[in-house]
Amino acid sequence: MKIPLPARFRTPVLLMAGLTLLVALATAIGSEQLNFTLTEMLIRMIVVIGLYMFVGNSGIMSFGHIGFMGIGAYVTAWATLAPEWKQVMLQGLPAFLQEHTYPFPVAVLASGLVAAGVALILGAAIMRLNGLAASIATFAFLAIVYSVYSNWESVTGGTSSVIGIPTVVGPWTAVAFACLAVVAAYAFQVSRYGLMLRASRDDEVAAQSSSVDIVRVRLVAFVCSAFLVGMGGALYAHFLGVLTTDAFYLALSFVTLSMLVVGGIGSLTGAVAGTLAVTLIVEILRACERGFALGGAQISLPRGSQEIGLGLALALVLIFRPAGISRSREL
Amino acid sequence: MINLAQNLIDALSLGSLYALVALGIGLLFSILRLINLAHGDFITVGAFALIVPSMEVTAQLAIGALNPVLLIPSIALIVVIVALMTDWAVFRPLRRAPQPSMMIASFAVSYIIQNGLIMIYGARPKNVNLWPALTGQLSIGPLRIATLQIVTIVVTLVLMAGLALFLKRTSYGIQMRAAAEDFRMARYLGVRGNLVIGMAFGISGALASAVSLLFLSQTGSLETGLGVPLALFGLVAVVIGGMGSLVGAVVGGFLVGFIVTLLQAYLPPDLRSFRDAFAFTFVIAILLWRPAGLIRAKAFDQRV
């Protein structure tokens, strides 16, 4: 069947339609567990799409994007928690945050903006390094965010969790933002900047000699992607209602990077497909860890199988299908 | 004055540890162009190999109870085997893969090792008292130096000297240096690629095992994430030293050790818990000043 769509908009429209259909089906079934998994997956998808926007287009690995997610999550917590709670637990907050609460859309937008601002400062510094060194610098950035947020008791509550964030995000809100992320990422990759960045990824020297300002286009992508990831972090906070700094460290970095790589680093379709595939793998392994009855005997995989299984899946994809399940092509 | 001397010794001993980590990472990078994020987990494996595998909270020493003459080679052997196995299972099939893919693969190895250790040993930290005889102090005049710091510095110097001799004087060492200079050309001239890479993994693993023992006898606490911060500082040391240069890795390691120690000593107390954040910020600042690192490896300049 030929789809009668202008080729230019085909990928985002198909992706958005698919996601919306998925949510419509899942909410029709109406299982609470399913809704929970689906919402979490969609929020991670926003983060993975944000990650793709930089990593996929520039070819530079980033381990630091979960740091932006954490930054976004805490910003929305500061903005939306009840003032009474903040005055007791987060005494270091400035008055405009401590004494007021802000509505959800403002808070989410602010989360994205703050993350983008941090990315601008960090990126201005590290985008001048070569790709590998920049990757390690993003790793160091993740460690900085983790160490600062775990120790800054008066503002983040330190290692104790922040509770009572209004849980307003369900599958429909999440899918709306996911669609927004799809549109944003697609618009970026077909834009002038996106094309210049992809050229620099494929051949740095050739791009440079065609007067592409590599540092600048990388920086633009870094900031835009941090904006999406920061919003993703805010949605995550409004989905869980509870924040700890441990949630935004290596484990989540690994999961989101695996999603991108398994799907295919080089395409938006890959980012979306990878999130779906990895969520499926993880949920199946999780179910096996809980155990199932087989002929009267209870069989279950030992705890930790889920993580090890995901690690193996990623290694296998890298070895046998390096361009990911989407082959890094668009729909 | 005494205070300064004390801080200098602290910095030297911490710096030695980071230099060893950075050497292990830098060696693999110079030959394979692999940024091995799993290096820290090699260190963790070496530390956990000392005790009886169990989920119990109290650790029982197995290899760790042996005489050091047996203990050190056994731990080194275990870590070297783990390192060679990861090469065989993961990195060998990825020899022609682009660098970011190899880096992601090493992240996967790291994740698998960490969660494998949790599966076998449980997630709770355990106390291990390795070599209590080394916890004493030496007094030189008013200066008091922990024996362990001296041991760390001496071991590092011996290992570095040994590695330097190996690389400069033996045939295998020269082959490794040739491979680091230009891998393809070295192979044309009869250097066996997989042998050289295997040796690099082996030496990297042996260096990691030395770090395991030195670090564990300092902290006495076993946890599955033990190697992560070490590897992170080691990676950063490799970058500021100049990627691809082993001398750079050592210089970077000591520099990071000095920065961390001086921050610990001279930061106001209420900022001290942000020490690592300051250290990393400082490192990024160094990179702004010299994006290619302190010592530039010529083989890594991009040729057009």
XYZ file of C-alpha atoms in Angstrom:
635
model
C 0.000 0.000 0.000
C 1.365 3.385 -0.927
C 0.868 6.026 1.684
C -0.329 9.286 0.183
C 1.779 11.675 2.155
C 4.288 14.237 1.064
C 7.595 12.381 1.474
C 8.973 15.187 3.567
C 6.529 14.651 6.424
C 6.192 10.907 6.130
C 8.521 9.852 8.953
C 7.187 12.093 11.733
C 3.563 11.551 10.786
C 3.931 7.791 10.717
C 5.791 7.753 14.021
C 3.244 9.989 15.716
C 0.336 7.995 14.351
C 1.926 4.762 15.549
C 2.530 6.092 19.052
C -0.959 7.537 19.355
C -2.473 4.279 18.187
C -0.393 2.396 20.735
C -1.652 4.593 23.564
C -5.252 4.363 22.321
C -5.059 0.557 22.318
C -3.386 0.374 25.696
C -5.833 2.723 27.398
C -8.696 0.752 25.857
C -7.391 -2.347 27.631
C -7.208 -0.192 30.729
C -4.783 -2.191 32.850
C -3.087 0.002 35.404
C 0.204 -1.858 35.128
C 0.154 -1.462 31.348
C -0.555 2.258 31.604
C 2.316 2.677 34.025
C 4.794 0.851 31.800
C 3.578 2.691 28.738
C 3.880 6.119 30.326
C 7.348 5.385 31.604
C 8.348 4.154 28.169
C 7.022 7.262 26.428
C 8.887 9.530 28.822
C 12.074 7.594 28.219
C 11.360 7.889 24.520
C 11.397 11.688 24.841
C 14.781 11.427 26.511
C 16.066 9.003 23.874
C 14.846 11.262 21.083
C 16.597 14.170 22.768
C 19.742 12.074 23.019
C 19.386 11.100 19.369
C 19.153 14.713 18.343
C 22.719 15.235 19.497
C 24.334 11.783 19.331
C 22.673 10.620 16.141
C 23.296 13.765 14.166
C 26.772 14.598 15.461
C 28.182 11.084 15.893
C 29.542 12.021 19.331
C 28.513 9.777 22.212
C 27.122 11.565 25.198
C 26.962 9.971 28.615
C 25.882 13.205 30.205
C 22.332 13.628 28.993
C 20.905 11.913 32.040
C 22.466 14.792 33.942
C 20.190 17.173 31.995
C 17.273 14.898 32.794
C 18.096 15.151 36.498
C 18.444 18.924 36.258
C 15.031 19.181 34.574
C 13.408 16.893 37.108
C 14.640 18.943 40.064
C 13.637 22.237 38.458
C 10.052 21.100 38.139
C 10.127 19.771 41.688
C 11.271 23.195 42.953
C 8.548 24.904 40.964
C 5.572 22.704 41.806
C 6.080 21.383 45.342
C 3.906 22.786 48.108
C 5.530 25.872 49.725
C 5.078 24.463 53.244
C 7.154 21.432 52.314
C 9.829 23.458 50.573
C 10.190 25.833 53.514
C 10.948 22.899 55.774
C 12.946 20.582 53.548
C 14.587 22.765 50.903
C 15.574 25.856 52.828
C 18.240 26.920 50.405
C 15.804 27.702 47.586
C 15.416 31.338 46.562
C 12.226 33.030 47.728
C 10.469 33.058 44.352
C 10.629 29.279 44.319
C 10.184 28.676 48.001
C 7.070 30.769 48.478
C 5.168 30.052 45.260
C 4.059 27.157 43.161
C 3.878 27.337 39.407
C 1.542 25.507 37.031
C 2.683 22.324 35.300
C 3.278 23.754 31.775
C 5.396 26.628 33.103
C 7.402 24.240 35.250
C 8.056 21.816 32.388
C 9.099 24.618 30.077
C 11.392 26.015 32.752
C 12.952 22.578 33.184
C 13.788 22.433 29.516
C 15.169 25.960 29.522
C 17.371 25.458 32.556
C 18.768 22.218 31.105
C 19.404 24.007 27.804
C 21.140 26.853 29.616
C 23.465 24.449 31.399
C 24.102 22.701 28.080
C 25.034 26.016 26.500
C 27.694 26.690 29.124
C 29.020 23.126 29.156
C 28.819 22.750 25.398
C 30.635 26.010 24.715
C 33.497 24.483 26.654
C 33.584 20.894 25.469
C 32.411 21.043 21.860
C 35.892 22.223 20.944
C 37.396 18.897 21.971
C 37.645 16.016 19.560
C 34.737 13.568 19.642
C 36.139 11.001 22.055
C 37.458 13.544 24.506
C 34.086 15.305 24.392
C 32.392 12.000 25.248
C 34.566 11.592 28.314
C 33.877 15.188 29.277
C 30.129 14.476 29.149
C 30.784 11.518 31.425
C 32.568 13.857 33.823
C 29.565 16.205 33.590
C 27.237 13.397 34.657
C 29.486 12.765 37.647
C 29.471 16.495 38.488
C 25.679 16.703 38.426
C 25.383 13.551 40.485
C 27.875 14.688 43.082
C 26.464 18.209 43.349
C 22.829 17.115 43.601
C 23.648 14.368 46.104
C 25.462 16.782 48.381
C 23.531 20.043 48.047
C 21.224 19.234 50.938
C 19.533 22.617 51.282
C 18.299 22.659 47.700
C 17.921 19.055 46.572
C 17.452 17.267 49.868
C 20.739 15.498 49.272
C 20.498 11.742 49.145
C 17.044 11.677 50.754
C 14.177 11.689 48.310
C 12.018 14.627 47.314
C 8.381 13.633 47.649
C 4.971 15.081 46.867
C 5.484 16.262 43.298
C 2.008 16.351 41.701
C 1.650 13.219 39.557
C -0.194 14.691 36.618
C 1.452 12.796 33.762
C -0.392 9.848 32.298
C -0.086 8.073 28.956
C -1.873 10.817 26.992
C 0.273 13.666 28.308
C 3.359 11.565 27.740
C 2.416 10.707 24.183
C 1.658 14.353 23.442
C 5.151 15.329 24.531
C 6.645 12.355 22.698
C 4.978 13.565 19.487
C 6.341 17.030 20.161
C 9.807 15.514 20.533
C 9.410 13.614 17.265
C 8.447 16.790 15.436
C 11.255 18.793 17.010
C 13.918 16.184 16.282
C 12.731 15.713 12.723
C 12.519 19.428 12.081
C 16.067 19.757 13.363
C 17.537 16.977 11.280
C 16.120 18.279 8.005
C 17.034 21.851 8.855
C 20.150 23.616 7.623
C 21.878 23.057 10.967
C 20.887 19.410 11.043
C 22.268 18.800 7.579
C 25.521 20.606 8.342
C 25.896 18.590 11.528
C 25.284 15.310 9.710
C 27.830 16.310 7.118
C 30.374 16.917 9.873
C 29.532 13.506 11.339
C 30.136 11.739 8.044
C 33.292 13.589 7.115
C 34.642 16.202 9.458
C 37.298 17.536 7.119
C 35.054 17.762 4.079
C 32.385 19.551 6.101
C 34.906 21.986 7.480
C 36.230 22.786 4.047
C 32.647 23.473 2.942
C 32.660 26.175 5.613
C 30.608 24.315 8.204
C 31.345 25.781 11.616
C 31.498 22.417 13.383
C 31.770 23.695 16.936
C 28.744 25.881 16.411
C 26.441 23.329 14.804
C 27.381 20.779 17.472
C 26.607 23.320 20.144
C 23.202 24.103 18.641
C 22.322 20.413 18.614
C 23.642 19.926 22.135
C 21.503 22.756 23.509
C 18.337 21.695 21.663
C 18.751 18.108 22.749
C 19.324 19.148 26.355
C 16.066 21.120 26.183
C 14.120 18.004 25.174
C 15.879 15.830 27.728
C 15.288 18.396 30.472
C 11.566 18.387 29.665
C 11.674 14.610 29.702
C 13.150 14.789 33.189
C 10.351 17.104 34.305
C 7.718 14.716 32.963
C 9.455 11.865 34.729
C 9.214 13.785 38.005
C 5.509 14.439 37.432
C 5.022 10.790 36.591
C 6.768 9.241 39.600
C 6.042 11.954 42.151
C 9.298 11.056 43.926
C 12.858 12.028 43.075
C 16.189 10.640 44.182
C 19.544 11.563 42.742
C 20.428 7.889 42.257
C 17.711 7.609 39.619
C 19.684 9.911 37.328
C 23.014 8.180 37.104
C 24.725 5.348 35.338
C 21.893 2.819 35.244
C 19.494 5.150 33.437
C 22.289 6.387 31.177
C 22.914 2.823 30.197
C 19.267 2.040 29.542
C 18.688 5.130 27.392
C 21.902 4.661 25.420
C 21.021 1.012 24.807
C 17.628 2.106 23.521
C 19.264 4.416 21.026
C 21.915 1.939 19.901
C 19.565 -1.035 19.680
C 17.148 0.997 17.577
C 19.851 2.489 15.390
C 21.860 5.572 16.298
C 21.515 7.250 12.940
C 17.758 7.664 12.599
C 14.789 9.093 14.440
C 12.883 5.920 13.632
C 15.709 4.072 15.359
C 15.313 6.117 18.539
C 11.597 5.330 18.659
C 11.933 1.678 17.671
C 14.799 1.121 20.094
C 12.803 2.476 23.005
C 9.965 0.103 22.141
C 12.266 -2.887 21.660
C 14.325 -2.392 24.805
C 11.212 -1.804 26.904
C 9.823 -5.060 25.567
C 13.046 -6.964 26.341
C 13.256 -5.508 29.831
C 9.594 -6.244 30.603
C 9.917 -9.851 29.416
C 13.036 -10.380 31.519
C 11.343 -8.719 34.482
C 8.401 -11.082 34.131
C 10.831 -14.010 34.032
C 12.492 -12.706 37.194
C 9.104 -12.676 38.925
C 8.766 -16.267 37.796
C 6.088 -18.306 36.103
C 4.613 -21.727 36.715
C 5.668 -24.484 34.361
C 4.031 -27.866 34.924
C 3.502 -27.159 38.617
C 7.064 -26.011 39.206
C 7.834 -22.350 39.830
C 10.570 -21.206 37.498
C 12.221 -17.850 37.775
C 15.424 -16.237 36.638
C 17.708 -14.906 39.374
C 17.546 -11.195 40.209
C 19.823 -9.164 38.005
C 19.004 -11.201 34.884
C 17.157 -8.196 33.528
C 20.236 -5.981 33.634
C 22.581 -8.668 32.347
C 20.132 -9.589 29.605
C 19.954 -5.965 28.500
C 23.748 -5.708 28.475
C 24.010 -8.848 26.365
C 21.305 -7.649 23.996
C 23.201 -4.427 23.458
C 26.499 -6.228 22.840
C 24.821 -8.605 20.388
C 23.225 -5.768 18.452
C 26.569 -3.956 18.265
C 28.269 -7.053 16.915
C 25.630 -8.430 14.566
C 23.599 -5.411 13.564
C 25.699 -2.342 14.182
C 23.224 0.044 12.577
C 20.453 -1.154 14.910
C 17.088 -2.703 14.184
C 16.059 0.243 12.032
C 19.363 -0.082 10.110
C 19.556 3.645 10.865
C 17.014 4.347 8.146
C 13.827 6.361 8.459
C 10.368 4.963 7.977
C 55.498 23.450 56.092
C 54.700 20.090 57.674
C 51.172 20.465 56.487
C 52.331 21.063 52.963
C 54.633 18.047 53.015
C 51.788 15.931 54.335
C 49.508 17.102 51.529
C 52.207 16.439 48.974
C 52.549 12.855 50.100
C 48.774 12.414 50.059
C 48.725 13.828 46.541
C 51.552 11.586 45.408
C 49.914 8.450 46.699
C 46.473 9.291 45.305
C 48.112 10.414 42.076
C 49.974 7.097 41.779
C 46.720 5.233 42.013
C 45.125 7.390 39.307
C 48.268 7.107 37.189
C 48.026 3.311 37.321
C 44.384 3.450 36.277
C 45.174 5.931 33.524
C 48.016 3.742 32.248
C 45.683 0.758 32.000
C 43.154 2.794 30.052
C 45.740 4.655 27.993
C 47.551 1.507 26.910
C 44.408 0.013 25.419
C 43.508 3.296 23.825
C 46.885 3.808 22.203
C 46.755 0.434 20.469
C 43.088 -0.281 19.921
C 41.622 3.248 19.978
C 39.235 1.816 22.556
C 38.048 3.968 25.429
C 37.507 1.186 27.916
C 34.746 2.251 30.279
C 34.903 -1.231 31.826
C 38.398 -0.690 33.216
C 36.957 0.273 36.589
C 35.063 -2.986 36.654
C 38.263 -4.939 36.076
C 39.444 -3.266 39.275
C 36.221 -4.241 41.045
C 36.580 -7.844 39.883
C 40.084 -7.974 41.321
C 38.799 -6.775 44.684
C 35.852 -9.181 44.808
C 38.033 -12.125 43.773
C 39.602 -11.955 47.242
C 36.535 -13.248 49.051
C 34.342 -16.332 49.028
C 31.440 -15.815 46.597
C 28.266 -15.509 48.670
C 25.393 -13.149 49.386
C 26.420 -12.971 53.082
C 26.990 -9.485 54.485
C 30.199 -10.475 56.253
C 32.913 -11.209 53.761
C 35.063 -14.266 54.195
C 38.530 -14.071 52.705
C 39.463 -16.882 50.321
C 42.336 -15.868 48.083
C 42.625 -12.813 50.302
C 43.845 -15.017 53.184
C 46.782 -16.378 51.210
C 50.356 -15.335 51.561
C 50.954 -12.208 49.435
C 53.416 -14.174 47.327
C 50.529 -16.329 46.137
C 47.790 -13.744 46.553
C 49.141 -11.092 44.200
C 49.731 -13.388 41.199
C 46.381 -15.141 41.679
C 44.435 -11.893 41.675
C 46.449 -10.614 38.734
C 45.766 -13.843 36.877
C 42.013 -13.651 37.525
C 41.745 -10.058 36.316
C 43.926 -10.749 33.292
C 41.675 -13.689 32.383
C 38.566 -11.520 32.725
C 40.178 -8.839 30.565
C 41.183 -11.344 27.887
C 37.719 -12.902 27.946
C 36.023 -9.553 27.344
C 38.379 -8.969 24.445
C 37.622 -12.355 22.969
C 33.852 -12.167 23.457
C 33.101 -8.526 22.733
C 35.943 -6.460 21.372
C 37.419 -8.921 18.904
C 34.196 -9.091 16.864
C 34.196 -5.272 16.910
C 37.737 -4.717 15.634
C 36.533 -2.835 12.559
C 33.682 -1.033 14.309
C 33.790 2.752 14.708
C 35.152 4.128 17.979
C 31.830 5.184 19.523
C 30.484 1.641 19.034
C 33.469 0.174 20.847
C 32.995 2.644 23.652
C 29.322 1.710 23.970
C 30.318 -1.966 23.931
C 32.688 -1.345 26.818
C 29.834 0.387 28.657
C 27.800 -2.785 28.115
C 30.666 -4.903 29.467
C 30.837 -2.636 32.490
C 27.090 -2.964 33.114
C 27.209 -6.743 32.727
C 30.165 -7.123 35.108
C 28.597 -4.862 37.742
C 25.267 -6.620 37.668
C 26.948 -10.021 37.494
C 28.809 -9.161 40.689
C 25.543 -8.056 42.316
C 24.014 -11.374 41.293
C 26.825 -13.364 42.915
C 27.786 -11.224 45.893
C 24.674 -9.161 46.614
C 24.405 -5.386 46.420
C 25.322 -4.503 49.995
C 28.857 -3.243 50.710
C 31.109 -5.596 52.661
C 34.053 -4.893 54.927
C 37.324 -6.519 54.061
C 40.459 -6.184 56.105
C 43.248 -6.844 53.661
C 46.802 -6.640 54.937
C 46.205 -4.979 58.317
C 49.987 -4.856 58.782
C 50.121 -2.002 56.279
C 47.835 0.326 58.219
C 50.596 1.609 60.472
C 52.387 4.932 60.235
C 55.982 5.916 59.816
C 57.271 8.979 61.614
C 60.008 11.020 60.015
C 60.595 13.839 62.445
C 57.226 15.573 62.890
C 55.946 14.083 59.645
C 53.678 11.061 59.884
C 53.231 8.975 56.780
C 50.902 6.012 56.416
C 52.846 2.914 55.420
C 50.236 2.204 52.798
C 50.942 5.489 51.045
C 54.607 4.631 50.778
C 53.699 1.162 49.496
C 51.346 2.657 46.917
C 53.948 5.092 45.633
C 56.707 2.485 45.511
C 54.534 -0.133 43.807
C 53.449 2.415 41.208
C 57.009 3.463 40.481
C 58.108 -0.162 40.173
C 55.234 -1.022 37.843
C 55.818 2.031 35.689
C 59.520 1.310 35.450
C 58.772 -2.306 34.585
C 56.310 -1.284 31.906
C 58.749 1.233 30.465
C 61.492 -1.389 30.323
C 59.123 -3.856 28.711
C 58.040 -1.351 26.073
C 61.536 -0.099 25.283
C 63.707 -3.173 25.619
C 61.790 -6.304 24.702
C 60.736 -7.384 21.253
C 57.079 -7.631 22.279
C 57.229 -4.183 23.800
C 58.635 -2.720 20.618
C 55.922 -4.457 18.625
C 53.320 -2.877 20.895
C 54.805 0.554 20.417
C 54.907 0.046 16.694
C 51.236 -0.958 16.748
C 50.401 2.140 18.749
C 52.228 4.301 16.227
C 50.567 2.850 13.133
C 48.617 -0.347 13.544
C 48.213 -1.192 9.883
C 51.837 -0.557 9.001
C 52.987 -2.632 11.980
C 50.908 -5.540 10.741
C 52.423 -5.273 7.269
C 55.810 -5.575 8.929
C 54.896 -8.806 10.656
C 53.448 -7.697 14.007
C 50.592 -10.033 14.917
C 47.601 -7.806 15.594
C 45.641 -10.004 17.948
C 48.739 -10.913 19.937
C 49.587 -7.275 20.519
C 46.037 -6.412 21.439
C 45.854 -9.443 23.736
C 49.022 -8.284 25.473
C 47.575 -4.817 25.870
C 44.456 -6.281 27.506
C 46.639 -8.501 29.686
C 48.846 -5.653 30.911
C 45.814 -3.439 31.393
C 44.232 -6.185 33.512
C 47.399 -6.684 35.534
C 47.602 -2.950 36.253
C 43.926 -3.008 37.259
C 44.590 -5.853 39.701
C 47.370 -3.845 41.342
C 44.938 -0.963 41.775
C 42.342 -3.354 43.271
C 44.718 -4.493 45.990
C 46.128 -1.053 46.790
C 42.724 0.629 46.791
C 41.003 -2.075 48.819
C 43.677 -2.103 51.486
C 43.123 1.655 51.809
C 39.350 1.715 51.971
C 38.547 -1.754 53.324
C 35.101 -1.620 51.764
C 33.939 -3.827 48.911
C 31.087 -2.653 46.735
C 30.123 -3.410 43.185
C 30.585 0.200 42.071
C 34.035 0.487 43.637
C 35.927 0.909 40.387
C 33.596 3.453 38.781
C 34.996 6.643 40.317
C 38.545 5.358 39.846
C 37.907 4.695 36.183
C 36.286 8.084 35.774
C 39.303 9.877 37.222
C 41.544 7.630 35.144
C 39.656 8.474 31.945
C 39.835 12.145 32.717
C 43.554 11.784 33.404
C 44.020 10.160 30.008
C 42.200 13.019 28.317
C 44.093 15.832 30.018
C 47.395 14.003 29.613
C 46.848 13.786 25.871
C 45.039 10.811 24.421
C 47.364 8.174 23.045
C 50.414 9.202 25.035
C 51.376 6.919 27.936
C 53.608 9.535 29.504
C 50.640 11.849 29.218
C 48.435 9.323 31.025
C 50.872 9.155 33.933
C 51.261 12.930 34.082
C 47.475 13.300 33.895
C 47.010 10.755 36.687
C 49.365 12.571 39.037
C 47.876 15.925 38.114
C 44.353 14.728 38.906
C 45.640 13.270 42.186
C 47.167 16.620 43.096
C 44.056 18.583 42.172
C 41.788 16.314 44.221
C 44.097 16.327 47.248
C 44.641 20.073 47.217
C 40.903 20.708 46.894
C 40.285 18.343 49.795
C 42.864 20.186 51.893
C 42.139 23.791 51.023
C 38.454 24.024 50.182
C 36.348 25.582 52.941
C 34.721 22.760 54.967
C 31.149 23.364 53.755
C 32.266 23.054 50.137
C 34.364 19.945 50.692
C 31.587 17.546 49.782
C 31.620 19.131 46.313
C 35.274 18.244 45.893
C 34.806 15.961 42.903
C 32.628 18.499 41.133
C 35.344 21.124 41.559
C 37.967 18.664 40.380
C 36.077 17.858 37.189
C 35.371 21.528 36.538
C 39.065 22.225 36.900
C 39.802 19.459 34.435
C 37.406 20.896 31.876
C 39.169 24.223 32.348
C 42.530 22.588 31.587
C 41.037 21.147 28.423
C 39.864 24.579 27.332
C 43.423 25.760 27.642
C 44.878 22.735 25.816
C 42.198 20.837 23.898
C 44.656 18.155 22.743
C 45.906 17.459 26.261
C 49.178 18.289 27.942
C 51.327 15.911 25.917
C 50.338 15.518 22.354
C 50.653 12.079 20.736
C 51.733 12.627 17.160
C 50.175 9.390 15.940
C 46.788 10.828 16.835
C 46.924 14.011 14.887
C 44.367 13.783 12.169
C 45.946 13.438 8.775
C 44.122 14.697 5.753
